[in-house]
Coordinates of C-alpha atoms in Angstrom, one line a residue:
Chain E
X176 CA 0.0 0.0 0.0
X177 CA 2.7 2.4 1.0
X178 CA 4.9 1.4 -1.9
X179 CA 2.2 2.1 -4.5
X180 CA 1.4 5.5 -2.9
X181 CA 5.1 6.5 -3.0
X182 CA 5.5 5.4 -6.6
X183 CA 2.5 7.4 -7.7
X184 CA 4.0 10.3 -5.7
X185 CA 7.3 10.1 -7.5
X186 CA 5.6 9.8 -10.9
X187 CA 3.7 13.0 -10.1
X188 CA 6.9 14.7 -8.9
X189 CA 8.7 13.7 -12.0
X190 CA 5.9 14.9 -14.3
X191 CA 5.8 18.2 -12.5
X192 CA 9.6 18.5 -12.9
X193 CA 9.3 17.8 -16.6
X194 CA 6.7 20.5 -17.0
X195 CA 8.8 23.0 -15.0
X196 CA 12.0 21.9 -16.8
X197 CA 11.0 23.8 -19.9
X198 CA 11.6 27.0 -18.0
X199 CA 15.2 26.2 -16.8
X200 CA 16.3 23.7 -19.3
X201 CA 20.0 24.6 -19.3
X202 CA 20.8 23.9 -15.5
X203 CA 19.5 20.3 -15.4
X204 CA 19.6 18.5 -12.1
X205 CA 22.2 19.0 -9.4
X206 CA 23.7 15.9 -7.9
X207 CA 26.3 15.0 -5.3
X208 CA 29.5 13.5 -6.4
X209 CA 31.4 11.4 -3.9
X210 CA 34.8 9.7 -4.3
X211 CA 36.5 7.3 -1.9
X212 CA 38.5 9.0 0.8
X213 CA 42.2 8.9 0.2
X214 CA 43.6 8.4 3.7
X215 CA 47.3 9.1 2.9
X216 CA 49.8 10.5 5.4
X217 CA 51.4 13.7 4.1
X218 CA 53.1 14.9 7.2
X219 CA 56.8 15.9 6.9
X220 CA 57.2 13.7 3.7
X221 CA 58.8 14.9 0.5
X222 CA 57.0 13.3 -2.4
X223 CA 58.9 11.3 -5.0
X224 CA 59.7 13.4 -8.0
X225 CA 62.0 13.4 -11.0
X226 CA 65.1 12.6 -9.0
X227 CA 66.7 16.1 -9.1
X228 CA 65.6 17.4 -5.7
X229 CA 68.4 17.2 -3.2
X230 CA 67.3 16.2 0.3
X231 CA 69.0 16.4 3.7
X232 CA 68.9 13.4 6.1
X233 CA 66.2 15.3 8.1
X234 CA 64.0 15.8 5.1
X235 CA 64.5 12.4 3.5
X236 CA 63.4 10.3 6.5
X237 CA 59.6 10.5 7.3
X238 CA 58.4 11.0 10.9
X239 CA 57.7 7.4 11.6
X240 CA 61.5 6.9 11.7
X241 CA 61.9 9.2 14.7
X242 CA 63.3 7.1 17.5
X243 CA 64.6 4.5 15.0
X244 CA 66.7 6.3 12.4
X245 CA 66.2 9.9 13.5
X246 CA 66.8 11.7 16.7
X247 CA 64.7 14.4 18.4
X248 CA 65.3 18.0 17.4
X249 CA 64.2 19.3 20.8
X250 CA 65.0 17.6 24.2
X251 CA 63.9 18.7 27.6
X252 CA 62.8 17.1 30.9
X253 CA 59.2 18.3 30.7
X254 CA 58.2 15.4 28.6
X255 CA 59.0 12.9 31.3
X256 CA 56.4 11.3 33.5
X257 CA 55.3 13.5 36.4
X258 CA 57.1 16.6 35.1
X259 CA 55.4 19.9 34.4
X260 CA 55.9 22.7 31.9
X261 CA 55.6 20.8 28.6
X262 CA 53.3 23.2 27.0
X263 CA 55.4 26.3 27.8
X264 CA 58.5 24.6 26.4
X265 CA 56.7 23.6 23.2
X266 CA 55.6 27.2 22.7
X267 CA 59.1 28.4 23.2
X268 CA 60.4 25.9 20.7
X269 CA 57.9 27.0 18.0
X270 CA 58.8 30.6 18.5
X271 CA 62.5 29.9 18.4
X272 CA 62.3 28.1 15.2
X273 CA 60.3 30.9 13.5
X274 CA 62.6 33.5 14.9
X275 CA 65.7 31.8 13.7
X276 CA 64.2 31.1 10.3
X277 CA 63.4 34.8 9.9
X278 CA 66.5 36.3 11.4
X279 CA 68.9 34.2 9.3
X280 CA 66.8 34.2 6.3
X281 CA 68.0 32.0 3.5
X282 CA 71.1 30.9 5.5
X283 CA 69.7 27.9 7.3
X284 CA 71.1 24.6 6.0
X285 CA 69.0 22.3 8.2
X286 CA 66.5 22.3 11.1
X287 CA 67.3 24.0 14.4
X288 CA 68.2 21.7 17.3
X289 CA 67.1 23.1 20.7
X290 CA 68.7 21.8 23.9
X291 CA 67.9 22.8 27.4
X292 CA 70.4 22.4 30.3
X293 CA 68.7 23.6 33.5
X294 CA 67.9 27.2 32.8
X295 CA 70.0 27.6 29.7
X296 CA 68.5 27.4 26.2
X297 CA 71.0 26.2 23.6
X298 CA 70.0 26.7 20.0
X299 CA 72.2 24.7 17.6
X300 CA 72.0 25.6 13.9
X301 CA 73.8 24.7 10.7
X302 CA 74.2 27.7 8.4
X303 CA 75.3 28.3 4.8
X304 CA 78.1 30.8 4.2
X305 CA 75.9 33.3 2.5
X306 CA 76.6 36.3 4.7
X307 CA 80.0 37.8 5.6
X308 CA 81.2 36.8 9.0
X309 CA 80.7 40.2 10.6
X310 CA 77.1 40.2 9.7
X311 CA 76.8 36.7 11.2
X312 CA 78.4 37.8 14.4
X313 CA 76.0 40.7 14.6
X314 CA 72.9 38.6 14.1
X315 CA 74.1 36.0 16.6
X316 CA 74.7 38.7 19.2
X317 CA 71.4 40.3 18.5
X318 CA 69.5 37.0 18.7
X319 CA 71.1 36.0 21.9
X320 CA 70.5 39.2 23.7
X321 CA 66.9 39.6 22.4
X322 CA 66.0 36.1 23.3
X323 CA 67.6 36.2 26.7
X324 CA 65.6 39.3 27.6
X325 CA 62.5 37.8 26.1
X326 CA 62.7 34.4 27.9
X327 CA 64.5 35.7 31.1
X328 CA 67.0 32.9 30.9
X329 CA 70.5 32.6 29.2
X330 CA 70.1 31.8 25.5
X331 CA 73.2 30.5 23.7
X332 CA 73.5 30.1 19.9
X333 CA 75.9 27.5 18.6
X334 CA 76.3 28.1 14.9
X335 CA 78.3 26.0 12.4
X336 CA 78.7 27.1 8.9
X337 CA 78.9 25.0 5.7
X338 CA 79.7 25.7 2.1
X339 CA 76.5 24.0 1.0
X340 CA 73.9 21.7 2.3
X341 CA 74.8 18.1 3.2
X342 CA 72.8 16.1 0.6
X343 CA 71.7 12.6 1.7
X344 CA 69.5 11.6 -1.2
X345 CA 67.9 12.9 -4.4
X346 CA 64.2 12.4 -5.0
Chain V
X121 CA 95.7 54.1 -14.1
X122 CA 95.5 51.3 -11.6
X123 CA 96.8 53.4 -8.8
X124 CA 94.4 56.1 -9.6
X125 CA 91.4 53.8 -9.5
X126 CA 92.6 52.2 -6.3
X127 CA 92.7 55.6 -4.5
X128 CA 89.2 56.3 -5.8
X129 CA 88.0 53.0 -4.4
X130 CA 89.7 53.6 -1.0
X131 CA 87.9 57.0 -0.7
X132 CA 84.6 55.5 -1.6
X133 CA 85.0 52.7 0.9
X134 CA 85.9 55.2 3.7
X135 CA 82.8 57.3 3.0
X136 CA 80.6 54.2 3.0
X137 CA 81.9 52.8 6.2
X138 CA 81.7 56.1 8.0
X139 CA 78.1 56.3 7.0
X140 CA 77.3 52.9 8.4
X141 CA 79.1 53.7 11.7
X142 CA 81.1 50.5 11.8
X143 CA 84.6 50.1 13.2
X144 CA 86.6 52.1 10.8
X145 CA 90.2 51.2 11.5
X146 CA 89.8 47.4 11.1
X147 CA 87.8 47.5 7.9
X148 CA 90.1 50.2 6.4
X149 CA 93.1 48.0 7.0
X150 CA 91.6 44.9 5.5
X151 CA 90.1 46.8 2.6
X152 CA 93.4 48.5 1.8
X153 CA 95.3 45.2 2.1
X154 CA 93.0 43.5 -0.3
X155 CA 93.3 46.2 -2.9
X156 CA 97.0 46.9 -2.6
X157 CA 98.0 43.3 -3.2
X158 CA 95.8 43.3 -6.2
X159 CA 93.4 40.7 -4.9
X160 CA 95.4 37.4 -4.8
X161 CA 92.2 35.4 -5.3
X162 CA 92.3 36.2 -9.0
X163 CA 88.9 34.8 -10.0
X164 CA 87.0 37.5 -8.3
X165 CA 88.7 40.5 -10.0
X166 CA 87.8 44.1 -9.2
X167 CA 84.2 44.8 -8.8
X168 CA 83.3 47.2 -11.6
X169 CA 82.3 50.7 -10.7
X170 CA 79.2 51.2 -12.7
X171 CA 77.6 53.4 -10.1
X172 CA 75.7 50.4 -9.0
X173 CA 76.2 51.1 -5.3
X174 CA 78.7 50.1 -2.6
X175 CA 81.6 48.0 -3.6
X176 CA 81.6 44.6 -1.9
X177 CA 84.7 43.1 -0.2
X178 CA 85.9 40.0 -2.0
X179 CA 84.7 36.9 -0.2
X180 CA 87.1 35.3 2.3
X181 CA 87.8 31.6 1.9
X182 CA 86.9 29.5 5.0
X183 CA 90.0 28.6 7.0
X184 CA 91.1 25.1 7.6
X185 CA 89.4 23.2 10.5
X186 CA 91.0 23.0 13.9
X187 CA 91.4 19.3 13.6
X188 CA 94.3 19.8 11.1
X189 CA 96.3 21.8 13.7
X190 CA 95.8 19.6 16.7
X191 CA 99.0 18.1 18.2
X192 CA 98.8 14.5 19.5
X193 CA 99.5 15.5 23.1
X194 CA 97.2 18.4 23.3
X195 CA 95.1 19.3 26.3
X196 CA 91.6 18.0 25.4
X197 CA 90.0 19.9 28.3
X198 CA 90.9 23.1 26.5
X199 CA 89.0 21.9 23.4
X200 CA 85.8 20.9 25.3
X201 CA 86.0 22.7 28.7
X202 CA 82.2 22.5 29.3
X203 CA 79.3 20.7 27.8
X204 CA 78.8 21.8 24.2
X205 CA 77.2 20.4 21.1
X206 CA 79.3 18.3 18.7
X207 CA 81.6 20.4 16.5
X208 CA 82.9 18.4 13.6
X209 CA 85.8 20.7 13.0
X210 CA 87.0 20.4 16.6
X211 CA 86.7 16.6 17.0
X212 CA 89.5 14.8 15.2
X213 CA 87.6 11.5 14.9
X214 CA 86.2 10.1 11.6
X215 CA 82.7 9.6 13.1
X216 CA 79.8 8.6 10.9
X217 CA 76.2 8.6 12.0
X218 CA 72.8 7.9 10.3
X219 CA 71.0 5.3 8.3
X220 CA 73.1 4.5 5.2
X221 CA 71.6 5.0 1.7
X222 CA 71.2 1.7 -0.2
X223 CA 74.6 0.5 -1.1
X224 CA 76.2 3.3 0.8
X225 CA 77.7 4.3 4.1
X226 CA 76.3 6.4 7.0
X227 CA 76.7 10.1 6.3
X228 CA 79.9 11.8 7.5
X229 CA 80.3 14.1 10.4
X230 CA 80.4 17.3 8.4
X231 CA 76.9 18.9 8.4
X232 CA 75.5 15.9 10.3
X233 CA 72.5 17.0 12.4
X234 CA 72.2 13.6 14.1
X235 CA 75.5 14.1 15.9
X236 CA 74.4 17.5 17.1
X237 CA 71.1 16.2 18.4
X238 CA 72.5 13.7 20.8
X239 CA 74.1 14.6 24.1
X240 CA 77.9 14.0 24.0
X241 CA 80.3 13.5 26.9
X242 CA 83.4 14.9 25.2
X243 CA 83.8 17.3 28.2
X244 CA 83.9 14.5 30.7
X245 CA 87.2 12.6 29.9
X246 CA 89.0 11.2 33.0
X247 CA 91.5 14.0 32.8
X248 CA 88.7 16.6 33.0
X249 CA 87.0 14.8 35.9
X250 CA 90.4 14.8 37.8
X251 CA 90.6 18.6 37.3
X252 CA 87.0 19.0 38.6
X253 CA 87.9 16.9 41.7
X254 CA 91.1 18.9 42.3
X255 CA 89.1 22.1 42.1
X256 CA 86.4 20.9 44.5
X257 CA 88.8 19.5 47.2
X258 CA 89.4 22.8 49.0
X259 CA 85.7 23.1 49.7
X260 CA 85.3 19.6 51.3
X261 CA 85.7 18.7 55.0
X262 CA 86.6 15.4 56.5
X263 CA 84.0 12.9 57.8
X264 CA 84.1 13.1 61.7
X265 CA 86.3 10.2 62.9
X266 CA 84.1 9.4 65.9
X267 CA 81.3 8.3 63.6
X268 CA 82.9 5.3 62.1
X269 CA 80.0 2.8 62.2
X270 CA 76.3 2.8 61.3
X271 CA 75.4 1.8 64.8
X272 CA 77.1 4.8 66.3
X273 CA 75.3 7.1 63.8
X274 CA 71.9 5.6 64.7
X275 CA 72.7 6.0 68.4
X276 CA 73.8 9.6 68.2
X277 CA 71.4 10.7 65.5
X278 CA 68.3 8.6 65.9
X279 CA 65.9 10.8 63.9
X280 CA 66.4 10.8 60.2
X281 CA 64.7 13.4 58.0
X282 CA 64.5 12.7 54.2
X283 CA 63.5 15.2 51.5
X284 CA 64.0 15.3 47.7
X285 CA 65.2 18.1 45.5
X286 CA 64.2 18.2 41.9
X287 CA 66.2 19.6 38.9
X288 CA 64.5 20.1 35.6
X289 CA 64.9 22.1 32.4
X290 CA 62.9 25.4 32.2
X291 CA 62.8 28.8 33.7
X292 CA 61.1 27.7 37.0
X293 CA 62.9 26.2 39.9
X294 CA 59.8 25.3 41.8
X295 CA 58.5 21.7 42.0
X296 CA 55.5 20.9 44.2
X297 CA 56.9 17.4 45.1
X298 CA 59.9 19.0 46.8
X299 CA 57.8 19.8 49.9
X300 CA 57.4 16.2 51.0
X301 CA 59.3 15.2 54.1
X302 CA 59.8 11.7 55.5
X303 CA 60.8 11.4 59.2
X304 CA 62.2 8.0 60.2
X305 CA 62.9 7.0 63.8
X306 CA 63.5 3.6 65.6
X307 CA 61.0 3.1 68.5
X308 CA 63.7 1.3 70.5
X309 CA 65.4 4.7 70.9
X310 CA 62.4 6.0 73.0
X311 CA 61.9 4.8 76.6
X312 CA 58.3 3.4 76.5
X313 CA 56.7 1.1 79.0
X314 CA 54.3 -1.7 77.9
X315 CA 51.2 0.4 77.9
X316 CA 53.0 3.3 76.1
X317 CA 54.3 1.0 73.4
X318 CA 50.9 -0.5 72.8
X319 CA 49.3 2.9 72.7
X320 CA 51.9 4.3 70.4
X321 CA 51.5 1.4 68.0
X322 CA 47.7 1.8 68.0
X323 CA 48.1 5.6 67.3
X324 CA 50.5 5.3 64.4
X325 CA 49.0 2.2 62.8
X326 CA 50.3 1.6 59.3
X327 CA 53.3 3.9 59.7
X328 CA 55.2 1.4 61.8
X329 CA 57.3 -1.3 60.2
X330 CA 57.6 -4.3 62.6
X331 CA 60.6 -5.9 60.8
X332 CA 62.9 -2.9 61.1
X333 CA 61.2 -1.3 64.1
X334 CA 61.0 2.0 62.2
X335 CA 58.3 4.6 62.5
X336 CA 58.0 6.7 59.3
X337 CA 56.0 9.9 59.3
X338 CA 55.3 11.4 55.9
X339 CA 54.4 15.1 56.0
X340 CA 53.1 16.8 52.8
X341 CA 50.1 18.9 53.9
X342 CA 52.0 22.2 54.1
X343 CA 53.2 24.1 51.0
X344 CA 56.8 24.5 52.2
X345 CA 59.4 22.0 53.2
X346 CA 60.4 23.8 56.4
X347 CA 56.8 23.8 57.5
X348 CA 56.5 20.1 56.8
X349 CA 59.6 19.4 58.8
X350 CA 58.3 21.3 61.8
X351 CA 55.0 19.6 61.6
X352 CA 56.6 16.1 61.5
X353 CA 58.7 16.9 64.6
X354 CA 55.6 18.3 66.3
X355 CA 53.7 15.0 65.5
X356 CA 56.5 12.9 66.9
X357 CA 56.5 15.0 70.2
X358 CA 52.7 14.7 70.5
X359 CA 52.8 10.9 69.9
X360 CA 55.4 10.4 72.6
X361 CA 53.6 12.4 75.2
X362 CA 50.2 11.0 74.4
X363 CA 51.3 7.4 74.5
X364 CA 52.5 7.9 78.1
X365 CA 49.2 9.4 79.2
X366 CA 46.3 7.1 80.3
X367 CA 42.9 8.4 79.5
X368 CA 39.7 7.4 81.4
X369 CA 38.1 5.7 78.4
X370 CA 41.1 3.3 78.1
X371 CA 39.5 1.2 80.8
X372 CA 36.8 0.2 78.4
X373 CA 39.2 -1.9 76.3
X374 CA 37.5 -5.0 75.1
X375 CA 38.9 -8.4 74.1
X376 CA 38.5 -7.3 70.4
X377 CA 40.9 -4.4 71.0
X378 CA 43.7 -6.5 72.4
X379 CA 46.8 -6.7 70.3
X380 CA 47.9 -10.2 71.6
X381 CA 45.9 -13.3 72.5
X382 CA 45.8 -14.1 76.2
X383 CA 44.4 -17.5 77.3
X384 CA 43.0 -16.3 80.6
X385 CA 39.2 -15.8 80.4
X386 CA 39.0 -16.9 76.9
X387 CA 36.5 -19.4 75.3
X388 CA 39.4 -21.9 74.8
X389 CA 40.1 -22.0 78.6
X390 CA 36.4 -22.4 79.4
X391 CA 35.9 -25.2 76.9
X392 CA 39.1 -27.0 78.0
X393 CA 38.1 -26.8 81.7
X394 CA 34.5 -28.0 80.9
X395 CA 35.9 -31.0 79.1
X396 CA 38.3 -31.9 81.8
X397 CA 35.7 -31.4 84.6
X398 CA 33.3 -33.7 82.7
X399 CA 36.2 -36.3 82.2
X400 CA 37.0 -36.2 85.9
X401 CA 33.4 -36.3 86.9
X402 CA 32.9 -39.3 84.6
X403 CA 36.0 -41.0 86.1
X404 CA 35.7 -40.2 89.8
X405 CA 32.3 -38.7 90.3
X406 CA 33.5 -35.8 92.4
X407 CA 33.4 -32.1 91.2
X408 CA 37.0 -30.8 90.9
X409 CA 37.8 -27.3 91.4
X410 CA 38.8 -25.4 88.3
X411 CA 41.8 -23.7 89.9
X412 CA 43.4 -27.1 90.6
X413 CA 42.8 -28.1 87.0
X414 CA 44.6 -24.9 85.9
X415 CA 47.7 -25.9 87.9
X416 CA 48.2 -29.2 86.0
X417 CA 51.3 -29.2 83.8
X418 CA 49.4 -30.6 80.8
X419 CA 46.9 -27.7 81.0
X420 CA 49.8 -25.2 81.1
X421 CA 51.3 -26.8 78.1
X422 CA 48.0 -26.6 76.3
X423 CA 47.7 -22.9 77.2
X424 CA 51.1 -22.2 75.8
X425 CA 50.4 -24.0 72.6
X426 CA 47.1 -22.3 72.0
X427 CA 48.6 -18.8 72.8
X428 CA 51.5 -19.5 70.4
X429 CA 49.1 -20.7 67.7
X430 CA 46.9 -17.6 67.9
X431 CA 49.7 -15.1 68.2
X432 CA 52.2 -16.5 65.6
X433 CA 49.8 -18.1 63.2
X434 CA 49.7 -21.6 61.7
X435 CA 53.0 -23.3 60.9
X436 CA 54.6 -26.7 61.2
X437 CA 56.0 -26.2 64.7
X438 CA 53.0 -24.6 66.2
X439 CA 50.6 -27.2 64.9
X440 CA 52.9 -30.0 66.2
X441 CA 53.1 -28.4 69.6
X442 CA 49.3 -28.1 69.7
X443 CA 48.8 -31.7 68.7
X444 CA 51.2 -32.9 71.4
X445 CA 49.6 -30.7 74.1
X446 CA 46.1 -31.9 73.2
X447 CA 47.2 -35.6 73.3
X448 CA 48.7 -35.1 76.7
X449 CA 45.8 -33.2 78.2
X450 CA 43.1 -35.6 76.9
X451 CA 45.3 -38.7 77.7
X452 CA 45.1 -40.0 74.1

């Protein structure tokens, strides 16, 4: 009973649509297109290309190799069990990375390594020799004093310079 | 022509540097030296003066790493005097670290971030540690010679206070777990009579360890360590004085409150006496007095075995003793 009613209902609906379709014949009907979800991980992975892209060790290994083939870029005691302050340290890390990226723009050869020894923040960075040494010294001194005043703790920069990036692989 | 142009360059350089407010003398010296020797790094050549702006100094070549200049008998504590990240140009070892590429070797130390990430102990060679010890010796004092054994330490310093300090990375020194204080003391160092000892044990409950005869008081209710220490000492004082006092309501102590089992006036005594009276009545037909029964050696042995069983628990020896006593009392 119900089925026959609905079928007659749809027939009437379709007929009404056909009649009204003469007014807006160009648009047609709108439908929903759905594809299967592509659940791929894209985090920190450099996609395979033609083979001309030079990659450092850090870029070449995806994040599931951390702890197995890669170390940690930032180490502090707040991530141990029962210790506090993990969120504050993480915010500091994020700010430090952006700050270094911006201050030494174009000179960074690799990611920044942040170490904490008690109160002291030690920022280790590998740089390319793009700037003359006196400019480097100025930027290092400026960063150290600004960050020390900002974070109220001694901040030390350990900079090593290279001629060019250390290539691990080409993708 | 060349000399004329060099003078022009020199003047331009001076103006430029004065404008920027940098250290004039040093830059002037290097600048002049570079130009007067006609730029030995020939590939750069003279920057052309097209009015394109300030003339750049020719780029300096990077010097050779320190590892080339290290003698074999150098003082390593001068290279790494304090904890520092790995510097490939200061460590004369051919270290390699990392996962090798297929058919390759681990990446070399130059530009290797993995070596920088890990903590290194290059500043803690035995020679360095010897230097640290020598530097610390003037600040140390001798252990007192009178305290040469643990027993003497316990006798002279019976109360031991334990607290923990925490070190962590970050701007804050504070750690809330640092306020906890443990006070340990042996009860044998107090003079307590039987009643005081029993009362003290009842008052402290779980904090007493029977095997080591140690009372441990844990104080963590105050926010500061000093406050917790004072509170623990106060608790100890109060416990001692209270256990010597006898309150009025302590007379209402029932059998259930007793710490040890005592055979007098217990159901076991009543039952045993009933059984013996009935046996004697059956045998001789005369009512025996209970006190006389209590004096018999077998009954005393039975009393000892039951007391031991109840106090010490069930074990091979206690059960055997009970069996023997029962057999003797009931003439089995």
